[in-house]
């Protein structure tokens, strides 16, 4: 970009909302992956009108635009690898409307997920998508990735809670699609299609979300096992018994120990696996479900089975789950997290392969999983400064992805493709499907300026 | 109408050949079910696809709670088959008995259980489809979550045969609920029925279905002599036995505030028959009528809006049926055969007054998306063989 182009943006937004120094640009080279790529200018718009003008100019001048929320994604989705503009939406962070009676909320995309939850909880409502990063991540980013979270086994993913949106197309045109009502007005649901589009089809500037009433009661169980296989089998068996828990989370021994080192809850450090299970609903429905779950656990050689007795205990268990990713930093300086998903009954097979890969490459790999969804986050621990180790991490991750696909799985359950998994996409999809995806991307963004060549190589 | 050109492919390869031939010979294509309700005029060159032979269950995976099935299977037969095996696919539409799974999904027909059970996208995990560009594509599988780069499955659902035909599905199933009860409550007017429904959505009892019908709508349950002809609230409660009694009590207390009386149907066969009659009558009514209209509204505004619709429509068309799905705040108005066209305008005015929306029957109506939509269509159907694609988008 030349200085004329950069200066033009100062005529659109307040100059204090533009960063161009080397130090400032450095901060936006990153997301939560190890990838890097520097933008040429960072722009923080405050209104839809500003976003529209920025995109119209970028379209005219053929400047790449990387849209960014909190930058916590795990797929390289906000790395400005082609330079251009980092369009950061964190200043568009207002909750514009909360309508409890009609169960709809209107937010700007930079709203932090947890902040929205904090506004809803006292009134007995919640917004179901709850990524573990919810304290930092934005709703715009959640929509960009179609984020999930522990609750989505029963309550679904972000896609199921987006009713409509205001969006700016790559040309700068502002469109409003969907509505604040619960049904999409058009049978062809473009709104839902935008969810998970990873910043490649348009920039969301307002989002209409569906909220739910908090259930009357819940029960949280902590179950430990002597083998990951037993824990995985328990997961498949619980659902077969006719129970759909709110959450079914799995951690292996390495991660149990990381969590214990970090918050010291008294978790069983010798257990090979832990399941965190929660059921919710009306009071009288829960005891029966807990009983069935206990029996299933026993059948699968459970080591310890405990029901949380107080809200504090429940909170502590969830804190352990949510902070475990950060806690691994105490073991090794760097981690890389995968996001493969397999059919639920294939969990034992993929876990077995991960153990083999860990041994083969001599890399510690912790297994964290939204096990009810078959969605695994193997955490490969290493040292980024050791190039040889980095190479091994790439190889190990490729093998994990390959195994998942061979088990009928998919490359990504909730983190998206971005740059990280782009090289593997042709392992999952036939050329016709990739060509169709490319045409769809060009239908929305003919100049390929929005997150250009993320997900797949689009070209002009 | 005489249609000469009906083809019934026996497998995916044959379906692909039919579509390739249509591309090379510039023929239009549509599914046979379109000819049954409000049939469009079809010339003899148009190819009508009957999926009836593509009706096999390929795999019922009990561990993963998924089924892989061909799309030509009759939707109602499919659900019955699942129920017999202890599984549940909760979508349920007025056309279930008359249409294939493919047709229901491609047209995203409104299910009575939308709301508590979400929409089709939550259940369609994998598809095999023949696109109108001739490609046979396979996407997804048995994975509950999948965000591997742009949701083509989601785009195909509701694409109304503009893009191609889905001929195989892998669907997420649910466990069959332990218990089901249908409760029918008689109200003195539609407003109070609607108000009671709104209250019920806030009581934590999560009904699977929550419908309000006007007095004409009560005739959809014609054979049931126990039901008085008045505005009705029809509730299906399902879930665990342990909480059913309390759910019923909450329901009864709520409707009692409006002096409504309830009939509880606990017998599974009786409630199944009730829905069969309801569905079939709605379907027949739709087959006879000049036109129907669907709309959506805010929960809080529905009681007033529906009351006004009920009052005003009497003036321009003597007999009409209103069915409201209260879980999603959406309704359908079906006028009698003799209704003129004035009613349609009247509905538009009233819906507008309460900030509701008339729901489009045809896809590609999102404002401002014209060019994008044209290009999308061109990507899937470059030769413009979709029968519906003949109309300018
Ligand atoms: C510790 C940790 C735990 C995590 N746990 C989970 C989890 O449980 N579940 C889960 O799903 N993910 C999880 N993630 C991943 C990540 O937090 C999510 O993907 C999150 O939704 C990203 O939000 P963000 O605001 O950081 O978006 P960003 O990372 O800034 O952006 C994400 C994508 O959305 C696009 N985007 C952002 N804003 C817009 C907009 N307004 N319009 C159009 N496109 C936009 C971007 O271009 C990018 O492609 C975790 C990450 C970390 C670091």
Short mmCIF file of N, CA, C and O and ligand atoms in Angstrom, two decimals, chain A residues 31-32 66-74 77-78 89 109 130-133 136-150 197-200 202-205 321-322 325-326 335 337 370 377 414-415 451, ligand 1:
data_model
loop_
_atom_site.label_atom_id
_atom_site.label_comp_id
_atom_site.label_asym_id
_atom_site.label_seq_id
_atom_site.Cartn_x
_atom_site.Cartn_y
_atom_site.Cartn_z
N UNK A 31 -2.30 -14.43 15.59
CA UNK A 31 -3.56 -14.83 16.23
C UNK A 31 -3.17 -15.94 17.21
O UNK A 31 -2.04 -15.95 17.69
N UNK A 32 -4.06 -16.89 17.51
CA UNK A 32 -3.70 -17.89 18.51
C UNK A 32 -2.96 -19.09 17.91
O UNK A 32 -2.71 -20.08 18.59
N UNK A 66 -8.18 -8.01 6.06
CA UNK A 66 -8.31 -9.12 7.00
C UNK A 66 -9.15 -8.65 8.18
O UNK A 66 -8.73 -7.81 8.97
N UNK A 67 -10.35 -9.18 8.28
CA UNK A 67 -11.26 -8.76 9.35
C UNK A 67 -10.87 -9.49 10.63
O UNK A 67 -10.58 -10.69 10.61
N UNK A 68 -10.92 -8.75 11.74
CA UNK A 68 -10.44 -9.33 12.99
C UNK A 68 -11.32 -8.91 14.15
O UNK A 68 -11.76 -7.76 14.25
N UNK A 69 -11.62 -9.88 15.03
CA UNK A 69 -12.27 -9.57 16.30
C UNK A 69 -11.18 -9.53 17.36
O UNK A 69 -10.31 -8.67 17.34
N UNK A 70 -11.21 -10.54 18.26
CA UNK A 70 -10.19 -10.57 19.31
C UNK A 70 -8.92 -11.30 18.87
O UNK A 70 -7.94 -11.34 19.61
N UNK A 71 -8.96 -11.92 17.72
CA UNK A 71 -7.77 -12.63 17.21
C UNK A 71 -7.44 -13.89 18.00
O UNK A 71 -6.29 -14.30 18.06
N UNK A 72 -8.45 -14.54 18.58
CA UNK A 72 -8.18 -15.77 19.35
C UNK A 72 -8.37 -17.03 18.51
O UNK A 72 -8.30 -18.14 19.04
N UNK A 73 -8.66 -16.86 17.22
CA UNK A 73 -8.94 -18.06 16.42
C UNK A 73 -7.72 -18.95 16.32
O UNK A 73 -6.58 -18.50 16.47
N UNK A 74 -7.99 -20.20 16.05
CA UNK A 74 -6.93 -21.21 16.05
C UNK A 74 -6.71 -21.80 14.67
O UNK A 74 -6.38 -22.97 14.53
N UNK A 77 -6.87 -17.57 10.83
CA UNK A 77 -7.91 -16.83 10.10
C UNK A 77 -7.75 -15.33 10.10
O UNK A 77 -8.35 -14.63 9.27
N UNK A 78 -6.94 -14.79 11.01
CA UNK A 78 -6.77 -13.33 11.03
C UNK A 78 -5.33 -12.91 10.76
O UNK A 78 -4.92 -11.80 11.06
N UNK A 89 -12.53 -4.96 14.61
CA UNK A 89 -13.89 -4.50 14.94
C UNK A 89 -14.15 -4.35 16.44
O UNK A 89 -15.29 -4.23 16.86
N UNK A 109 -20.48 -6.47 16.28
CA UNK A 109 -19.66 -7.70 16.22
C UNK A 109 -18.53 -7.76 17.24
O UNK A 109 -18.07 -8.84 17.60
N UNK A 130 -20.70 -21.17 23.78
CA UNK A 130 -19.83 -20.82 24.91
C UNK A 130 -18.40 -21.31 24.70
O UNK A 130 -17.90 -22.15 25.46
N UNK A 131 -17.71 -20.79 23.67
CA UNK A 131 -16.32 -21.25 23.49
C UNK A 131 -15.51 -21.03 24.76
O UNK A 131 -15.78 -20.10 25.53
N UNK A 132 -14.53 -21.91 24.98
CA UNK A 132 -13.72 -21.80 26.20
C UNK A 132 -13.02 -20.45 26.27
O UNK A 132 -12.61 -20.00 27.34
N UNK A 133 -12.89 -19.79 25.12
CA UNK A 133 -12.23 -18.48 25.07
C UNK A 133 -13.22 -17.35 25.30
O UNK A 133 -12.92 -16.18 25.01
N UNK A 136 -12.60 -13.63 26.16
CA UNK A 136 -11.88 -12.72 25.25
C UNK A 136 -12.52 -12.61 23.88
O UNK A 136 -12.48 -11.55 23.27
N UNK A 137 -13.11 -13.69 23.39
CA UNK A 137 -13.50 -13.67 21.97
C UNK A 137 -14.77 -12.87 21.74
O UNK A 137 -15.59 -12.67 22.63
N UNK A 138 -14.91 -12.42 20.48
CA UNK A 138 -16.05 -11.55 20.14
C UNK A 138 -17.14 -12.36 19.44
O UNK A 138 -16.87 -13.42 18.86
N UNK A 139 -18.34 -11.81 19.48
CA UNK A 139 -19.45 -12.51 18.80
C UNK A 139 -19.19 -12.53 17.29
O UNK A 139 -19.45 -13.53 16.63
N UNK A 140 -18.63 -11.46 16.74
CA UNK A 140 -18.31 -11.44 15.30
C UNK A 140 -17.36 -12.57 14.94
O UNK A 140 -17.56 -13.25 13.93
N UNK A 141 -16.35 -12.78 15.78
CA UNK A 141 -15.41 -13.88 15.55
C UNK A 141 -16.10 -15.23 15.70
O UNK A 141 -15.85 -16.16 14.94
N UNK A 142 -16.99 -15.34 16.68
CA UNK A 142 -17.75 -16.59 16.88
C UNK A 142 -18.56 -16.92 15.62
O UNK A 142 -18.63 -18.07 15.21
N UNK A 143 -19.16 -15.88 15.05
CA UNK A 143 -19.96 -16.10 13.84
C UNK A 143 -19.03 -16.44 12.67
O UNK A 143 -19.31 -17.33 11.87
N UNK A 144 -17.90 -15.74 12.61
CA UNK A 144 -16.93 -16.00 11.55
C UNK A 144 -16.49 -17.46 11.53
O UNK A 144 -16.26 -18.03 10.47
N UNK A 145 -16.36 -18.05 12.71
CA UNK A 145 -15.86 -19.44 12.78
C UNK A 145 -16.97 -20.46 13.00
O UNK A 145 -16.69 -21.65 13.03
N UNK A 146 -18.18 -20.04 13.27
CA UNK A 146 -19.26 -20.94 13.72
C UNK A 146 -18.78 -21.70 14.97
O UNK A 146 -18.76 -22.93 15.02
N UNK A 147 -18.40 -20.92 15.95
CA UNK A 147 -17.80 -21.52 17.14
C UNK A 147 -18.78 -22.39 17.91
O UNK A 147 -19.99 -22.15 17.90
N UNK A 148 -18.20 -23.36 18.56
CA UNK A 148 -18.98 -24.22 19.44
C UNK A 148 -18.49 -23.99 20.86
O UNK A 148 -17.96 -22.94 21.19
N UNK A 149 -18.66 -25.01 21.65
CA UNK A 149 -18.23 -24.93 23.04
C UNK A 149 -18.78 -26.14 23.74
O UNK A 149 -19.48 -26.95 23.12
N UNK A 150 -18.50 -26.27 25.02
CA UNK A 150 -18.94 -27.46 25.74
C UNK A 150 -20.45 -27.73 25.63
O UNK A 150 -20.87 -28.87 25.53
N UNK A 197 -18.05 -18.44 7.68
CA UNK A 197 -17.46 -18.03 6.40
C UNK A 197 -16.07 -17.41 6.59
O UNK A 197 -15.43 -16.98 5.63
N UNK A 198 -15.60 -17.34 7.82
CA UNK A 198 -14.21 -16.97 8.13
C UNK A 198 -13.76 -15.65 7.50
O UNK A 198 -12.63 -15.53 7.02
N UNK A 199 -14.65 -14.69 7.47
CA UNK A 199 -14.27 -13.36 6.99
C UNK A 199 -14.03 -13.29 5.49
O UNK A 199 -13.49 -12.31 4.99
N UNK A 200 -14.47 -14.33 4.75
CA UNK A 200 -14.18 -14.33 3.31
C UNK A 200 -15.35 -13.84 2.45
O UNK A 200 -15.18 -13.59 1.27
N UNK A 202 -18.01 -11.47 3.66
CA UNK A 202 -18.54 -10.16 4.01
C UNK A 202 -18.12 -9.82 5.43
O UNK A 202 -17.59 -10.67 6.15
N UNK A 203 -18.35 -8.57 5.82
CA UNK A 203 -17.99 -8.15 7.18
C UNK A 203 -19.30 -7.87 7.94
O UNK A 203 -20.10 -7.02 7.53
N UNK A 204 -19.50 -8.60 9.04
CA UNK A 204 -20.73 -8.41 9.82
C UNK A 204 -20.59 -7.15 10.67
O UNK A 204 -19.58 -6.97 11.35
N UNK A 205 -21.64 -6.34 10.65
CA UNK A 205 -21.56 -5.11 11.45
C UNK A 205 -22.65 -5.07 12.53
O UNK A 205 -22.59 -4.23 13.43
N UNK A 321 -11.59 -26.77 33.44
CA UNK A 321 -11.75 -27.11 32.02
C UNK A 321 -11.36 -25.94 31.11
O UNK A 321 -10.68 -26.09 30.11
N UNK A 322 -11.82 -24.74 31.50
CA UNK A 322 -11.62 -23.59 30.60
C UNK A 322 -10.17 -23.10 30.59
O UNK A 322 -9.73 -22.52 29.61
N UNK A 325 -6.11 -25.06 28.73
CA UNK A 325 -5.30 -24.79 27.53
C UNK A 325 -4.13 -23.86 27.87
O UNK A 325 -2.98 -24.11 27.51
N UNK A 326 -4.45 -22.81 28.63
CA UNK A 326 -3.39 -21.89 29.06
C UNK A 326 -2.42 -22.59 30.00
O UNK A 326 -1.20 -22.33 29.97
N UNK A 335 2.39 -24.44 22.27
CA UNK A 335 1.47 -25.56 21.98
C UNK A 335 0.78 -25.30 20.65
O UNK A 335 0.66 -24.16 20.22
N UNK A 337 -2.83 -26.52 18.70
CA UNK A 337 -4.06 -27.24 19.01
C UNK A 337 -4.78 -27.65 17.73
O UNK A 337 -4.99 -26.82 16.85
N UNK A 370 -14.40 -32.20 23.17
CA UNK A 370 -15.84 -32.09 23.37
C UNK A 370 -16.33 -33.48 22.93
O UNK A 370 -16.76 -33.68 21.79
N UNK A 377 -9.45 -31.86 20.56
CA UNK A 377 -8.41 -30.84 20.47
C UNK A 377 -7.10 -31.40 21.00
O UNK A 377 -6.70 -31.12 22.13
N UNK A 414 -14.80 -26.88 14.85
CA UNK A 414 -15.25 -25.55 15.29
C UNK A 414 -14.22 -24.44 15.11
O UNK A 414 -14.55 -23.27 15.30
N UNK A 415 -13.00 -24.77 14.73
CA UNK A 415 -11.98 -23.71 14.63
C UNK A 415 -11.80 -23.16 13.22
O UNK A 415 -11.15 -22.14 13.04
N UNK A 451 -10.18 -11.41 3.35
CA UNK A 451 -9.38 -12.56 3.81
C UNK A 451 -8.91 -13.38 2.62
O UNK A 451 -9.16 -14.59 2.54
C1 LIG C 1 -7.74 -20.77 24.81
C2 LIG C 1 -8.67 -20.88 23.67
C3 LIG C 1 -9.82 -21.63 23.81
C4 LIG C 1 -10.71 -21.74 22.74
N1 LIG C 1 -11.85 -22.47 22.89
C5 LIG C 1 -12.72 -22.59 21.86
C6 LIG C 1 -13.91 -23.37 21.99
O1 LIG C 1 -14.21 -23.96 23.03
N2 LIG C 1 -14.73 -23.45 20.92
C7 LIG C 1 -14.46 -22.80 19.75
O2 LIG C 1 -15.25 -22.92 18.81
N3 LIG C 1 -13.34 -22.05 19.61
C8 LIG C 1 -12.47 -21.91 20.63
N4 LIG C 1 -11.34 -21.16 20.46
C9 LIG C 1 -11.07 -20.48 19.18
C10 LIG C 1 -11.54 -19.01 19.10
O3 LIG C 1 -11.60 -18.43 20.37
C11 LIG C 1 -12.87 -18.89 18.39
O4 LIG C 1 -12.69 -19.24 17.03
C12 LIG C 1 -13.52 -17.50 18.45
O5 LIG C 1 -14.81 -17.53 17.95
C13 LIG C 1 -12.74 -16.42 17.73
O6 LIG C 1 -13.27 -15.16 18.09
P1 LIG C 1 -12.40 -13.85 17.90
O7 LIG C 1 -13.18 -12.67 18.32
O8 LIG C 1 -11.10 -14.02 18.55
O9 LIG C 1 -12.28 -13.82 16.32
P2 LIG C 1 -10.98 -13.67 15.42
O10 LIG C 1 -9.97 -14.67 15.77
O11 LIG C 1 -10.55 -12.26 15.43
O12 LIG C 1 -11.61 -14.00 13.99
C14 LIG C 1 -12.10 -15.28 13.70
C15 LIG C 1 -12.60 -15.34 12.25
O13 LIG C 1 -13.78 -14.57 12.11
C16 LIG C 1 -13.60 -13.54 11.15
N5 LIG C 1 -14.30 -12.37 11.67
C17 LIG C 1 -14.12 -11.77 12.86
N6 LIG C 1 -14.98 -10.74 12.99
C18 LIG C 1 -15.72 -10.70 11.86
C19 LIG C 1 -16.76 -9.86 11.40
N7 LIG C 1 -17.25 -8.87 12.12
N8 LIG C 1 -17.26 -10.08 10.17
C20 LIG C 1 -16.81 -11.11 9.40
N9 LIG C 1 -15.85 -11.94 9.81
C21 LIG C 1 -15.30 -11.75 11.02
C22 LIG C 1 -12.10 -13.36 11.01
O14 LIG C 1 -11.76 -12.86 9.75
C23 LIG C 1 -11.61 -14.76 11.25
O15 LIG C 1 -11.70 -15.50 10.05
C24 LIG C 1 -10.44 -21.05 21.52
C25 LIG C 1 -9.27 -20.28 21.40
C26 LIG C 1 -8.40 -20.20 22.45
C27 LIG C 1 -7.18 -19.36 22.28
#
